[in-house]
Coordinates of C-alpha atoms in Angstrom, one line a residue:
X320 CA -51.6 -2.8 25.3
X321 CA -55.2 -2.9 26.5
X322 CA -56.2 0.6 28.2
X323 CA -56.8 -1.3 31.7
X324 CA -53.4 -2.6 31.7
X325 CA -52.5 0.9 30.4
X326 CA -54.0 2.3 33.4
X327 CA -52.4 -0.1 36.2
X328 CA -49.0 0.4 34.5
X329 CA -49.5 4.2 34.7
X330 CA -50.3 3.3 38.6
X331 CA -48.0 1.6 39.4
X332 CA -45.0 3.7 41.4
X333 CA -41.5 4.2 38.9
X334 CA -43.8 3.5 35.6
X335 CA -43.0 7.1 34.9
X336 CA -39.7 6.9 35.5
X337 CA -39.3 3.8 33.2
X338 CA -41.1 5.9 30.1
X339 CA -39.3 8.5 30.7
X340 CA -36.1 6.6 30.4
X341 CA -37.0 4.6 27.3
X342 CA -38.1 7.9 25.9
X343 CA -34.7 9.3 26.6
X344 CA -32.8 6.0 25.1
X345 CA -35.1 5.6 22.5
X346 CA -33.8 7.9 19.8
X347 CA -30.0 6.5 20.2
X348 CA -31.6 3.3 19.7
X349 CA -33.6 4.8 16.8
X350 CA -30.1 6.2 15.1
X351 CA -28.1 3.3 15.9
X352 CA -30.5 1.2 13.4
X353 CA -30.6 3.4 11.2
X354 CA -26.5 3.7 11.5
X355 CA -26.1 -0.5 11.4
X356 CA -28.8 -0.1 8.7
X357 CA -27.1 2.2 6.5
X358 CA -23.8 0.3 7.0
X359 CA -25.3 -2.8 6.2
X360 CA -27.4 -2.0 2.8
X361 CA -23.5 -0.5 2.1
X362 CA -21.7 -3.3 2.5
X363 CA -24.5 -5.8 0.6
X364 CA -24.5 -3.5 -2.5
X365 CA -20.7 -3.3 -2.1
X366 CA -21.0 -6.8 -2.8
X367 CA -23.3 -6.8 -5.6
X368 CA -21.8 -4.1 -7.4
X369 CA -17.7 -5.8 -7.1
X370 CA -18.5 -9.8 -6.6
X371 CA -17.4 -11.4 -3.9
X372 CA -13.9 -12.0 -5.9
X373 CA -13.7 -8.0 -4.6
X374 CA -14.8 -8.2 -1.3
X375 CA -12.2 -6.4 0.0
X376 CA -14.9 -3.5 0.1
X377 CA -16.2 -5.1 3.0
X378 CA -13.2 -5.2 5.9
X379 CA -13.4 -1.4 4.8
X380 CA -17.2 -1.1 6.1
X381 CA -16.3 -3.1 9.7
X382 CA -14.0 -0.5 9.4
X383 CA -16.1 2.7 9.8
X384 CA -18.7 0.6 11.6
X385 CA -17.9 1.4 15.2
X386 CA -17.0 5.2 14.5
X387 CA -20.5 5.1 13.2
X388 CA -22.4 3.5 15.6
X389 CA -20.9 5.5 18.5
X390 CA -21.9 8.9 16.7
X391 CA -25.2 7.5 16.5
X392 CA -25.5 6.9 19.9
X393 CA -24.3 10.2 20.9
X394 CA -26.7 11.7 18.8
X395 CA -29.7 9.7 19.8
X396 CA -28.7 10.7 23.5
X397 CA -28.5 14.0 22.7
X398 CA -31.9 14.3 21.1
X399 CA -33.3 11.7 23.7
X400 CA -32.1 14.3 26.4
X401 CA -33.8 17.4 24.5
X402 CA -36.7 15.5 23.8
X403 CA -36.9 14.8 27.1
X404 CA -36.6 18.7 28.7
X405 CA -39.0 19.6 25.7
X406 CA -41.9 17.0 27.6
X407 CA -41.2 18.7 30.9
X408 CA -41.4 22.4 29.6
X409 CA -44.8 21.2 28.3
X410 CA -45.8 19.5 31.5
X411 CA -46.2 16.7 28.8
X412 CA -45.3 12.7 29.3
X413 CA -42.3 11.8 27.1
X414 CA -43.5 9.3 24.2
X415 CA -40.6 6.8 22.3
X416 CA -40.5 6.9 18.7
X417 CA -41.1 3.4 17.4
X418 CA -38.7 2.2 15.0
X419 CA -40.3 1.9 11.6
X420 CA -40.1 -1.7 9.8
X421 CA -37.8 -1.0 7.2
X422 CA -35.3 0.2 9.5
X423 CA -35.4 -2.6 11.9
X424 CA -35.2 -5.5 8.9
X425 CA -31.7 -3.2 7.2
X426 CA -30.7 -3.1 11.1
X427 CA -31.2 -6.6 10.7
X428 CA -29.0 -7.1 7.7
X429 CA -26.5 -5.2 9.1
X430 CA -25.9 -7.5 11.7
X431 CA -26.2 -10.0 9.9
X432 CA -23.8 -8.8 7.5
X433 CA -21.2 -8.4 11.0
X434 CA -22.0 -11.5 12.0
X435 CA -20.7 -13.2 8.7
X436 CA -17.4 -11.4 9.0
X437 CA -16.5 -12.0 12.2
X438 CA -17.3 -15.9 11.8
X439 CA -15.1 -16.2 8.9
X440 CA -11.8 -17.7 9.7
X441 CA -8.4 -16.5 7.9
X442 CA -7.9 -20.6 5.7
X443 CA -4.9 -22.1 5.9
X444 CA -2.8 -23.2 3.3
X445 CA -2.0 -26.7 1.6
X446 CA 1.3 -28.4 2.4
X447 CA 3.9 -28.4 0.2
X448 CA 4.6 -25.3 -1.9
X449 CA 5.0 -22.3 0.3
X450 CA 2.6 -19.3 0.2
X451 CA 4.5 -16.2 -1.0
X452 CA 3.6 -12.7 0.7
X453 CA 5.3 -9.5 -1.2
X454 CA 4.8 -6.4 0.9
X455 CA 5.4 -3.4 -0.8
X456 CA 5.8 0.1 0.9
X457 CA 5.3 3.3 -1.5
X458 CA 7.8 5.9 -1.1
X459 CA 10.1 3.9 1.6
X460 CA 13.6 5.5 2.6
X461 CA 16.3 2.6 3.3
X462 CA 17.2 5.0 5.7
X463 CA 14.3 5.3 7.7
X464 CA 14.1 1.6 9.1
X465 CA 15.5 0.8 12.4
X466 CA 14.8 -0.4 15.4
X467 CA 12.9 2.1 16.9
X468 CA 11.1 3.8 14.2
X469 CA 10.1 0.3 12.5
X470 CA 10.7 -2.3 15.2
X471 CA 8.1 -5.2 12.8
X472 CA 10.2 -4.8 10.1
X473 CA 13.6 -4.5 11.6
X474 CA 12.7 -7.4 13.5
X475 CA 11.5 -9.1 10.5
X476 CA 14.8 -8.4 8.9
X477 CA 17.0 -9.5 11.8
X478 CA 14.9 -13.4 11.5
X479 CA 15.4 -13.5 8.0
X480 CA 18.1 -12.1 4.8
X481 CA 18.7 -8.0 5.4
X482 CA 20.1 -6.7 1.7
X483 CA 22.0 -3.2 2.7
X484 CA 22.9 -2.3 -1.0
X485 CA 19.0 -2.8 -2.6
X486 CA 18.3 0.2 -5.3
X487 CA 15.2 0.7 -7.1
X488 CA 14.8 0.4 -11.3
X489 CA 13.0 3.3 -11.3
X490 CA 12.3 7.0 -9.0
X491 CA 8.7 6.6 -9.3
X492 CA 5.9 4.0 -9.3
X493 CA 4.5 2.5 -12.9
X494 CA 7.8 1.3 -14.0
X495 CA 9.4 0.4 -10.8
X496 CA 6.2 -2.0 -10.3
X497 CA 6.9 -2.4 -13.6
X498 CA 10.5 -3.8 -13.3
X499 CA 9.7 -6.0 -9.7
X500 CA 6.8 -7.5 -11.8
X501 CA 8.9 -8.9 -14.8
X502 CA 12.4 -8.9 -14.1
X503 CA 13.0 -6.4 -16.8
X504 CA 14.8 -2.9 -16.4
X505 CA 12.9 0.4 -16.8
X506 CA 13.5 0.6 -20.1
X507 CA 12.2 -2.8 -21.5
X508 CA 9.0 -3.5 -20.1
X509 CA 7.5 -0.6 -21.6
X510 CA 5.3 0.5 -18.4
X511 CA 5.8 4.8 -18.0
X512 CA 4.5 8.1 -19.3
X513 CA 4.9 8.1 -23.1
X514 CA 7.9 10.3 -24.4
X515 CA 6.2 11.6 -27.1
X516 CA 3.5 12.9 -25.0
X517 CA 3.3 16.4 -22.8
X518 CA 3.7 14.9 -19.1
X519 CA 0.4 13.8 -17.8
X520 CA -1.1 13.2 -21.4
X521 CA -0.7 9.2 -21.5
X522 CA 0.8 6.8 -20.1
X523 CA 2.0 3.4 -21.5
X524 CA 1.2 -0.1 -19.8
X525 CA 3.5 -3.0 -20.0
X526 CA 4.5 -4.8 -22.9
X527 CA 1.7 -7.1 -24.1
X528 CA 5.0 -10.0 -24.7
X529 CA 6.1 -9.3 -21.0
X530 CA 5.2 -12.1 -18.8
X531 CA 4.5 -11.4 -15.1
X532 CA 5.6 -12.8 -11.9
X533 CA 1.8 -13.2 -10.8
X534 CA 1.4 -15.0 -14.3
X535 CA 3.9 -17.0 -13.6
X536 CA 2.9 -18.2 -10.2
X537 CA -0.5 -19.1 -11.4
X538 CA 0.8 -20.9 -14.2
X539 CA 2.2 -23.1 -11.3
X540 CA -1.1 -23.3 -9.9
X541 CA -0.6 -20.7 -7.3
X542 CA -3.7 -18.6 -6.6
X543 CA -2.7 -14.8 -7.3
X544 CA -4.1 -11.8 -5.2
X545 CA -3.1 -8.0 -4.9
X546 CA -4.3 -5.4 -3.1
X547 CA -3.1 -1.8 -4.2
X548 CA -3.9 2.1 -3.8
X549 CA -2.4 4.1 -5.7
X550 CA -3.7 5.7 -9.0
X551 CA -0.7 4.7 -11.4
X552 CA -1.4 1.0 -10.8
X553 CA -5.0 0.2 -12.0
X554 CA -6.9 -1.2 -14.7
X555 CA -5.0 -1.1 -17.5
X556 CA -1.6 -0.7 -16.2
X557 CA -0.7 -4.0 -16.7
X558 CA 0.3 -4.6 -13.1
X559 CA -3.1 -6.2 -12.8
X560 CA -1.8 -9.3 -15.1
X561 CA -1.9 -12.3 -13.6
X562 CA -3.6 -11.6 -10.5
X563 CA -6.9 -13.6 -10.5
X564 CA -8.2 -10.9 -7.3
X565 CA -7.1 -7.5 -8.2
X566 CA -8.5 -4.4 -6.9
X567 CA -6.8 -0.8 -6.9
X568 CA -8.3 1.8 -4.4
X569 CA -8.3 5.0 -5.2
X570 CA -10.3 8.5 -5.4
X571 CA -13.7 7.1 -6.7
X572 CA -13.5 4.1 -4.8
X573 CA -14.4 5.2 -1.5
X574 CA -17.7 3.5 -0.5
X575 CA -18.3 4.3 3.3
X576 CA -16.7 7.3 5.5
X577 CA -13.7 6.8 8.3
X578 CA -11.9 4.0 5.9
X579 CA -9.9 6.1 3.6
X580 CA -6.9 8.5 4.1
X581 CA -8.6 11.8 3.3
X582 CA -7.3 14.3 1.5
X583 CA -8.4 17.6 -0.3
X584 CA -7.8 16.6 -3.5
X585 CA -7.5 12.8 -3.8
X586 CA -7.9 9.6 -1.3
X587 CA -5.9 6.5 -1.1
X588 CA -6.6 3.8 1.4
X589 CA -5.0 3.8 4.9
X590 CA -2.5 1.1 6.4
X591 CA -5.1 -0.2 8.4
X592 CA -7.5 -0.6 5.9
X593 CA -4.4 -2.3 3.7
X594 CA -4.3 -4.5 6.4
X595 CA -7.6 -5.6 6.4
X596 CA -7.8 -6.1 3.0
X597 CA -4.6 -8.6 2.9
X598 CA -7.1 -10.8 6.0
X599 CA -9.7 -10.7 3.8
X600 CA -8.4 -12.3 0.9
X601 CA -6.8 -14.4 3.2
X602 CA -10.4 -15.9 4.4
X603 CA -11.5 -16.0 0.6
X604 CA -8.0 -18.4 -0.4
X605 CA -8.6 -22.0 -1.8
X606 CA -7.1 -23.7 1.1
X607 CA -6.0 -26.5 -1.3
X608 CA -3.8 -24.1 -3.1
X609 CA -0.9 -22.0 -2.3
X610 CA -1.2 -18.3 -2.7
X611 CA 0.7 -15.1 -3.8
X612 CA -0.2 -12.4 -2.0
X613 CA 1.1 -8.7 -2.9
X614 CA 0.0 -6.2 -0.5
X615 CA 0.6 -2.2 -0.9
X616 CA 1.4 0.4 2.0
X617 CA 0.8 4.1 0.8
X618 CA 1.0 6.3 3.7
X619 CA 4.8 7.3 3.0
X620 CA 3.6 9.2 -0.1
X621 CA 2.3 12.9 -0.4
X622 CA 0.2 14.0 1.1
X623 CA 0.6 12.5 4.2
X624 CA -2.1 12.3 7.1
X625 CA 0.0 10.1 9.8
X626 CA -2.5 9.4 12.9
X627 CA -1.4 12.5 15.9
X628 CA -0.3 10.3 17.9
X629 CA 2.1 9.1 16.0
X630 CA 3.3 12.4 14.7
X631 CA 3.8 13.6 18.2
X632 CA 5.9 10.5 19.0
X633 CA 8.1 11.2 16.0
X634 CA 8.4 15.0 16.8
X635 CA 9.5 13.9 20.2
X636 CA 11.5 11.1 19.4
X637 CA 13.3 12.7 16.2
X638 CA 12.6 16.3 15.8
X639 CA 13.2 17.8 12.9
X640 CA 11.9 19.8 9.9
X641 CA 8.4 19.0 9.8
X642 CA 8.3 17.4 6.3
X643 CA 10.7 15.0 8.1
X644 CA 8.5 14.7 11.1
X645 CA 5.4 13.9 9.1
X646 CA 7.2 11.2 7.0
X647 CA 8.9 9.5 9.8
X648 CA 5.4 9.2 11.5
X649 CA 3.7 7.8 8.5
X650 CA 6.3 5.2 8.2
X651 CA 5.4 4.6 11.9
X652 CA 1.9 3.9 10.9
X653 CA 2.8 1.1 8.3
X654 CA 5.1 -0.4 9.9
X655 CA 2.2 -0.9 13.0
X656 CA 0.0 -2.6 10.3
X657 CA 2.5 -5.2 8.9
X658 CA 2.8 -6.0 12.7
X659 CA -0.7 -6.8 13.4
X660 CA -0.3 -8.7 9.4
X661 CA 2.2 -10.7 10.9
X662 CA 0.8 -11.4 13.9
X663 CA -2.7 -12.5 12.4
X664 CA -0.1 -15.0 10.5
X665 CA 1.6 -15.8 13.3
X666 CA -1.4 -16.5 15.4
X667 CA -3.2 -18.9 13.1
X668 CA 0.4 -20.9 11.7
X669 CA 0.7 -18.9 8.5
X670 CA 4.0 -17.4 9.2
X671 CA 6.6 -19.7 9.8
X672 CA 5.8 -21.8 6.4
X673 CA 5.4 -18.8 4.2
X674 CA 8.0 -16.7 2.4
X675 CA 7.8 -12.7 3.1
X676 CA 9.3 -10.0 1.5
X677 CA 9.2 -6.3 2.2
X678 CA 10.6 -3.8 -0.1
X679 CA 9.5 -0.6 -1.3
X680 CA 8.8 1.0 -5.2
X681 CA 11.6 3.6 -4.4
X682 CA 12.4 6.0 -1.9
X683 CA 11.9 10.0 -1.2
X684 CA 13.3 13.2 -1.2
X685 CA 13.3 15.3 1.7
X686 CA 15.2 18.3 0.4
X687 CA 18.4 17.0 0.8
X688 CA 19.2 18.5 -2.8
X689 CA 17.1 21.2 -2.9
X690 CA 12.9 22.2 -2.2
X691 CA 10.2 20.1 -3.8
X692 CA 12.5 17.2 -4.2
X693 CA 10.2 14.4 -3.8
X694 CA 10.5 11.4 -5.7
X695 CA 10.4 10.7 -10.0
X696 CA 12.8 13.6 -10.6
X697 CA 16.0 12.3 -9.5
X698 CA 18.4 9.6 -9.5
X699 CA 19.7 10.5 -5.7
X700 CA 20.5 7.7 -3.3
X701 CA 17.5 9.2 -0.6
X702 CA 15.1 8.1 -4.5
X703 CA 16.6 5.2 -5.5
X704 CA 17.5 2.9 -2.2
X705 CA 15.3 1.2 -1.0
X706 CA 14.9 -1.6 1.7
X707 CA 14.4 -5.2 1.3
X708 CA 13.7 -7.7 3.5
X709 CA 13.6 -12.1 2.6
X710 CA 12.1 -14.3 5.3
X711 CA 12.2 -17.8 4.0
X712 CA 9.7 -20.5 4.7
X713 CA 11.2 -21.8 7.5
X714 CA 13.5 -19.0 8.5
X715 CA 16.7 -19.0 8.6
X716 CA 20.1 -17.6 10.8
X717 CA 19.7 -13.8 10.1
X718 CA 22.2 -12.6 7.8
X719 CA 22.7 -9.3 6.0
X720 CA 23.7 -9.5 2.3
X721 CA 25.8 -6.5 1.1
X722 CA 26.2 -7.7 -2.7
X723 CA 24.1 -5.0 -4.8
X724 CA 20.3 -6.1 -6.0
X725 CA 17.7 -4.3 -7.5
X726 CA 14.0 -4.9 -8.8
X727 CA 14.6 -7.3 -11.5
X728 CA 16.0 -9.7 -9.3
X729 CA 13.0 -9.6 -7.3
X730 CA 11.0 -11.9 -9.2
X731 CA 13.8 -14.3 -9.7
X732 CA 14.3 -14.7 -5.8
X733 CA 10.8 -15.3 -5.3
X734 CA 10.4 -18.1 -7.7
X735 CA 13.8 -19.7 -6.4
X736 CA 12.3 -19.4 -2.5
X737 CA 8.7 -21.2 -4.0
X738 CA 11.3 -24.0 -5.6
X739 CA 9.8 -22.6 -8.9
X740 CA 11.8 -22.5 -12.3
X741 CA 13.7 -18.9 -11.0
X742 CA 14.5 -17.7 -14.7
X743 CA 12.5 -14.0 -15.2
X744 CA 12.8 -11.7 -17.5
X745 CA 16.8 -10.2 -16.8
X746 CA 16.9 -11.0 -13.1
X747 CA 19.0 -13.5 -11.0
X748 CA 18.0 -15.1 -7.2
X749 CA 19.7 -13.1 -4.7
X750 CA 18.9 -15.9 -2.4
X751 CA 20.3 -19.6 -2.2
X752 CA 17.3 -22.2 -1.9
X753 CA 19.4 -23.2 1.4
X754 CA 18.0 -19.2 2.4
X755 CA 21.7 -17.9 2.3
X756 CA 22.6 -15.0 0.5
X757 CA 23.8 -15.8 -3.2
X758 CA 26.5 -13.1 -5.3
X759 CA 25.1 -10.0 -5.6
X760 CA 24.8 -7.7 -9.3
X761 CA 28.3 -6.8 -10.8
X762 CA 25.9 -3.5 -11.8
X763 CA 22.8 -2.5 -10.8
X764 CA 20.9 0.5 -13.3
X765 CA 18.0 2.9 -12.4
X766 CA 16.5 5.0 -14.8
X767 CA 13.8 7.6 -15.7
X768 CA 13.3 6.7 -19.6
X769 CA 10.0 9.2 -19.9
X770 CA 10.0 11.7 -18.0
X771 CA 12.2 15.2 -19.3
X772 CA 14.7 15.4 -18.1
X773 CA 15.9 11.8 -19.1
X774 CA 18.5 10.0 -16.5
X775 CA 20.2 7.0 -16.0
X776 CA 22.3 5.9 -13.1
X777 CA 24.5 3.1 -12.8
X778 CA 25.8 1.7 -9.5
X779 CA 28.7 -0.6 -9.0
X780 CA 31.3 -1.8 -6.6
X781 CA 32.1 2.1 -4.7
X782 CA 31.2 3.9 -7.5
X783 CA 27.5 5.6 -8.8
X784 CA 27.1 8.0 -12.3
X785 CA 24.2 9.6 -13.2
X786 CA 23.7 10.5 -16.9
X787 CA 21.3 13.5 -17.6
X788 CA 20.9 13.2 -21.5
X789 CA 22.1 14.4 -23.7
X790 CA 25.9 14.7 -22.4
X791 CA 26.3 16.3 -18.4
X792 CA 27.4 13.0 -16.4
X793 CA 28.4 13.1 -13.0
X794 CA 30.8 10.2 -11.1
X795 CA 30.2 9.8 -7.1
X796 CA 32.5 7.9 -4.6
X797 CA 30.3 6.2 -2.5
X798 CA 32.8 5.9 -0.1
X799 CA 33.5 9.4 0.6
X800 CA 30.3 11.1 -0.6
X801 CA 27.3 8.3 -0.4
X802 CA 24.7 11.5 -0.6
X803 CA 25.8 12.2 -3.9
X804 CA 26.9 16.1 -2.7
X805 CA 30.0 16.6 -4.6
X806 CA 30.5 14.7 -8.2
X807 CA 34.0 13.8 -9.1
X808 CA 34.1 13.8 -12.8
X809 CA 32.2 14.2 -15.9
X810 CA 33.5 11.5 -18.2
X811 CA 31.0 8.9 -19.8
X812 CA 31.0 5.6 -18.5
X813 CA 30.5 3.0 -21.5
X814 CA 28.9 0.2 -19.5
X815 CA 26.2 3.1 -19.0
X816 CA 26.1 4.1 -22.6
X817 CA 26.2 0.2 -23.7
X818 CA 22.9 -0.7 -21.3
X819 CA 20.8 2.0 -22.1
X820 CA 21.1 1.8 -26.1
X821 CA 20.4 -1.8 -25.2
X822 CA 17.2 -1.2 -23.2
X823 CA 16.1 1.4 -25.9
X824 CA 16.3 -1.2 -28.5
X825 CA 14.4 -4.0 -26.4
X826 CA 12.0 -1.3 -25.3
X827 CA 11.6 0.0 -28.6
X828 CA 9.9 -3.2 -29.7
X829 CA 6.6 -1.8 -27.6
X830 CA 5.8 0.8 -30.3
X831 CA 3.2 3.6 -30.0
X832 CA 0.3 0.9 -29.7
X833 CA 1.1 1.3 -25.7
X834 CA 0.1 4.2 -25.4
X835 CA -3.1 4.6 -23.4
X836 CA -4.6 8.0 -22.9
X837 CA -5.3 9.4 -19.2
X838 CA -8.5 9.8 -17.8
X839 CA -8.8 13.8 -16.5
X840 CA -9.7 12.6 -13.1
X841 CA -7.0 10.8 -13.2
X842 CA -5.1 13.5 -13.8
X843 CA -6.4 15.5 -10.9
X844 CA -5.3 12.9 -8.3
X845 CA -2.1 12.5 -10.1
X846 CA -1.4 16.3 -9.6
X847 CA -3.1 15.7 -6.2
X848 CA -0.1 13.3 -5.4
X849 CA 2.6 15.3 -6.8
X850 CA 3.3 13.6 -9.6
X851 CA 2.3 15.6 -12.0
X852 CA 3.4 19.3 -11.9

């Protein structure tokens, strides 16, 4: 500005007023490009750094984008206002900073960068095959969905197959994943801590001869994704075979703040930012292909960090101990994300012609038999049942299925509902192609093959045992004592001693090549989790 028009601005009545105000505005201007610059030169490196085949990385900055841009604004009004009262001590005219170059062009690129997200649409699928979403929940109680406390997946369950009597291979998470990934019992695939190891020195990934269900789906042309968070599942678990999009959050992964579930001595990422992830790959889909989708909830596993208001709603709704209340409200907070997942479906015709399962990896101890119960020490009903939901493409009249079913039937009923060859691994379809529910398991086992103590439980008809090696069994009535409180008897059961030397024999074939060795900060968040002690 020339210093004549400089001097009739300055004479002109308000002209003070108006510098004064952008002086006060300017500096939350100032940090807000600085803020969308940041976040933008984040999310662009984000991308460089994983491909856009991981660009899950980027719901996650959209994310933390609005939490950032409104501290920034604060701030700049803040220091706007200070600025300002510093000009007036001084009997001095307030001055706006100008906004260097650099920042506005990565301002710039940020919005740019929001732009581009928001103008991707969520592709639909081909005709023909049905796309196949498998939801699973970490650390889900059977118990623990209803109505009220998960009205999505209740709902879910009364449009679609409800199986009452579901029970997980294993208590923990590598070999149940394990077992719902191949159709194989926890002793075969191979997938666990090493026995020959001390506990947290190795761990072994599945067999190299195991196929996969994901493998399987893209050897029928399906396009695989997964999107998982939890340290036991990663790179070189196996669990990523098969899956042409994989990506595992955890612990080092986190990239931007306000998207991660923080904790003090390891991170995993939040429902919503689950959520998000399972859209994104969604907008990234070859819409002439169908698509297998697994998706993994975490917030039911230690340590929790449910949002307040939802813990408040569960101490008011059911109060209880507060190990109770906390889990009850972080089963709150996934079950409000697989709403707003199957809503997004809903709203752009994915839902009705895909096939949806929820289930969960196994359940959790909440000191019904004793302090520090957890999960992946036990064989206890509140460990091992789990919840499973089938919603066929189509739908179908709800039903509830009360024949038993575990993990390695899984993988079999997921084929049979794409109208895929069903046979994998040991598993049978629980499901009719018609959507009806088919026989259910004469037997179902669980076991923990390495981990001391060893265990293996057998359910069947109104009858559970539990085997702690080397010889103290223990016979429940699940009629009169489904919580496993007071054992019966002691005698062996030979279908129990038959299954396991069986599994030991198929499993043996995995040999000490398996083993992989643990990275120590992998260990940390392990004992971070509580699975290590």
């Amino acid at each position: 500005m020339s210093p004549l028009l400089a001097r009739s601005a300055a004479a002109r009545p308000g002209a003070p007023w108006r510098r004064r105000a952008r002086a006060l505005l300017a500096p939350g201007a100032w940090l807000l490009a600085v803020a969308v610059g940041v976040w933008g030169a984040a999310l662009v490196l984000a991308l460089l750094r994983h491909g856009l085949s991981l660009a899950v990385l980027a719901p996650e900055a959209l994310l933390s984008f609005g939490r950032v841009a409104g501290l920034a604004l604060v701030a700049g009004l803040a220091l706007g206002a200070l600025a300002a009262a510093a000009a007036r001590a001084s009997r001095r005219e307030p001055r706006a900073p100008r906004l260097p170059a650099p920042v506005a062009g990565l301002a710039l690129l940020g919005l740019v960068a929001l732009g581009v997200l928001h103008v991707l649409p969520v592709r639909p699928g081909p005709e023909g095959r049905p796309d196949v979403l498998l939801v699973v929940v970490d650390t889900l109680r059977a118990d623990f969905v209803d109505a009220e406390r998960t009205p999505h997946l209740h709902d879910l369950g009364e449009r679609g197959l409800r199986f009452g009597r579901a029970y997980a291979s294993a208590p923990w998470t590598l070999p149940s994943f394990g077992s719902l990934l191949t159709g194989r019992h926890a002793r075969d695939h191979g997938a666990g801590v090493d026995p020959e190891a001390e506990l947290g020195d190795g761990r072994r990934p599945l067999r190299a001869d195991v196929e996969t269900l994901a493998e399987r789906f893209a050897s029928h042309g399906y396009q695989t994704a997964s999107a998982t968070t939890n340290p036991w599942l990663g790179p070189g678990s196996g669990i990523e075979r098969g899956f042409a999009r994989f990506r595992n959050l955890v612990q080092d992964d986190l990239v931007l703040p306000g998207t991660f579930a923080f904790t003090s001595r390891a991170r995993f990422a939040s429902a919503r930012t689950q959520t998000e992830r399972a859209l994104w790959l969604l907008r990234l889909r070859d819409p002439q292909r169908p698509l297998f989708l697994m998706l993994h909830y975490m917030d039911p596993h230690r340590p929790r960090r449910p949002p307040r208001r939802l813990l408040e709603e569960e101490r008011r709704l059911r109060p209880g101990r507060e190990a109770e209340v906390a889990y009850g409200a972080s089963v709150r907070a996934v079950d409000r994300e697989l709403g707003r997942l199957l809503a997004a479906l809903k709203q752009r015709g994915r839902y009705a012609p895909s096939v949806v399962v929820v289930t969960s990896d196994h359940g959790e101890g909440l000191e019904e038999h004793g302090p520090r119960e957890g999960h992946g020490k036990s064989l206890f009903p509140e460990v091992v049942r789990i919840p499973l939901v089938v919603k066929p493409a189509g739908g179908v009249p709800p039903r509830r299925c009360d024949g038993l079913v575990s993990h390695v039937d899984l993988g079999a009923t997921l084929l049979s509902l794409a109208g895929l060859p069903e046979g994998l691994g040991e598993g049978r379809a629980r499901v009719t192609a018609e959507g009806a529910c088919a026989d259910g398991a004469d037997a179902v086992f669980h076991a923990m093959p390495s981990r001391p103590p060893a265990r293996d439980g057998l359910v069947s008809g109104d009858r559970a045992v539990v085997w702690d090696h080397p010889d103290r069994w223990q016979r429940y009535d699940l009629v009169r004592d489904p919580g496993y409180r007071s054992p019966e008897g002691t005698e062996p059961e030979p279908r129990l001693v038959e299954h396991v030397r069986a599994q030991r024999e198929l499993g043996g074939r995995a040999g000490p090549a398996g083993l992989r060795e643990l990275d120590p900060e992998l260990v940390e968040t392990l004992e971070a989790l509580g699975y290590l002690q």
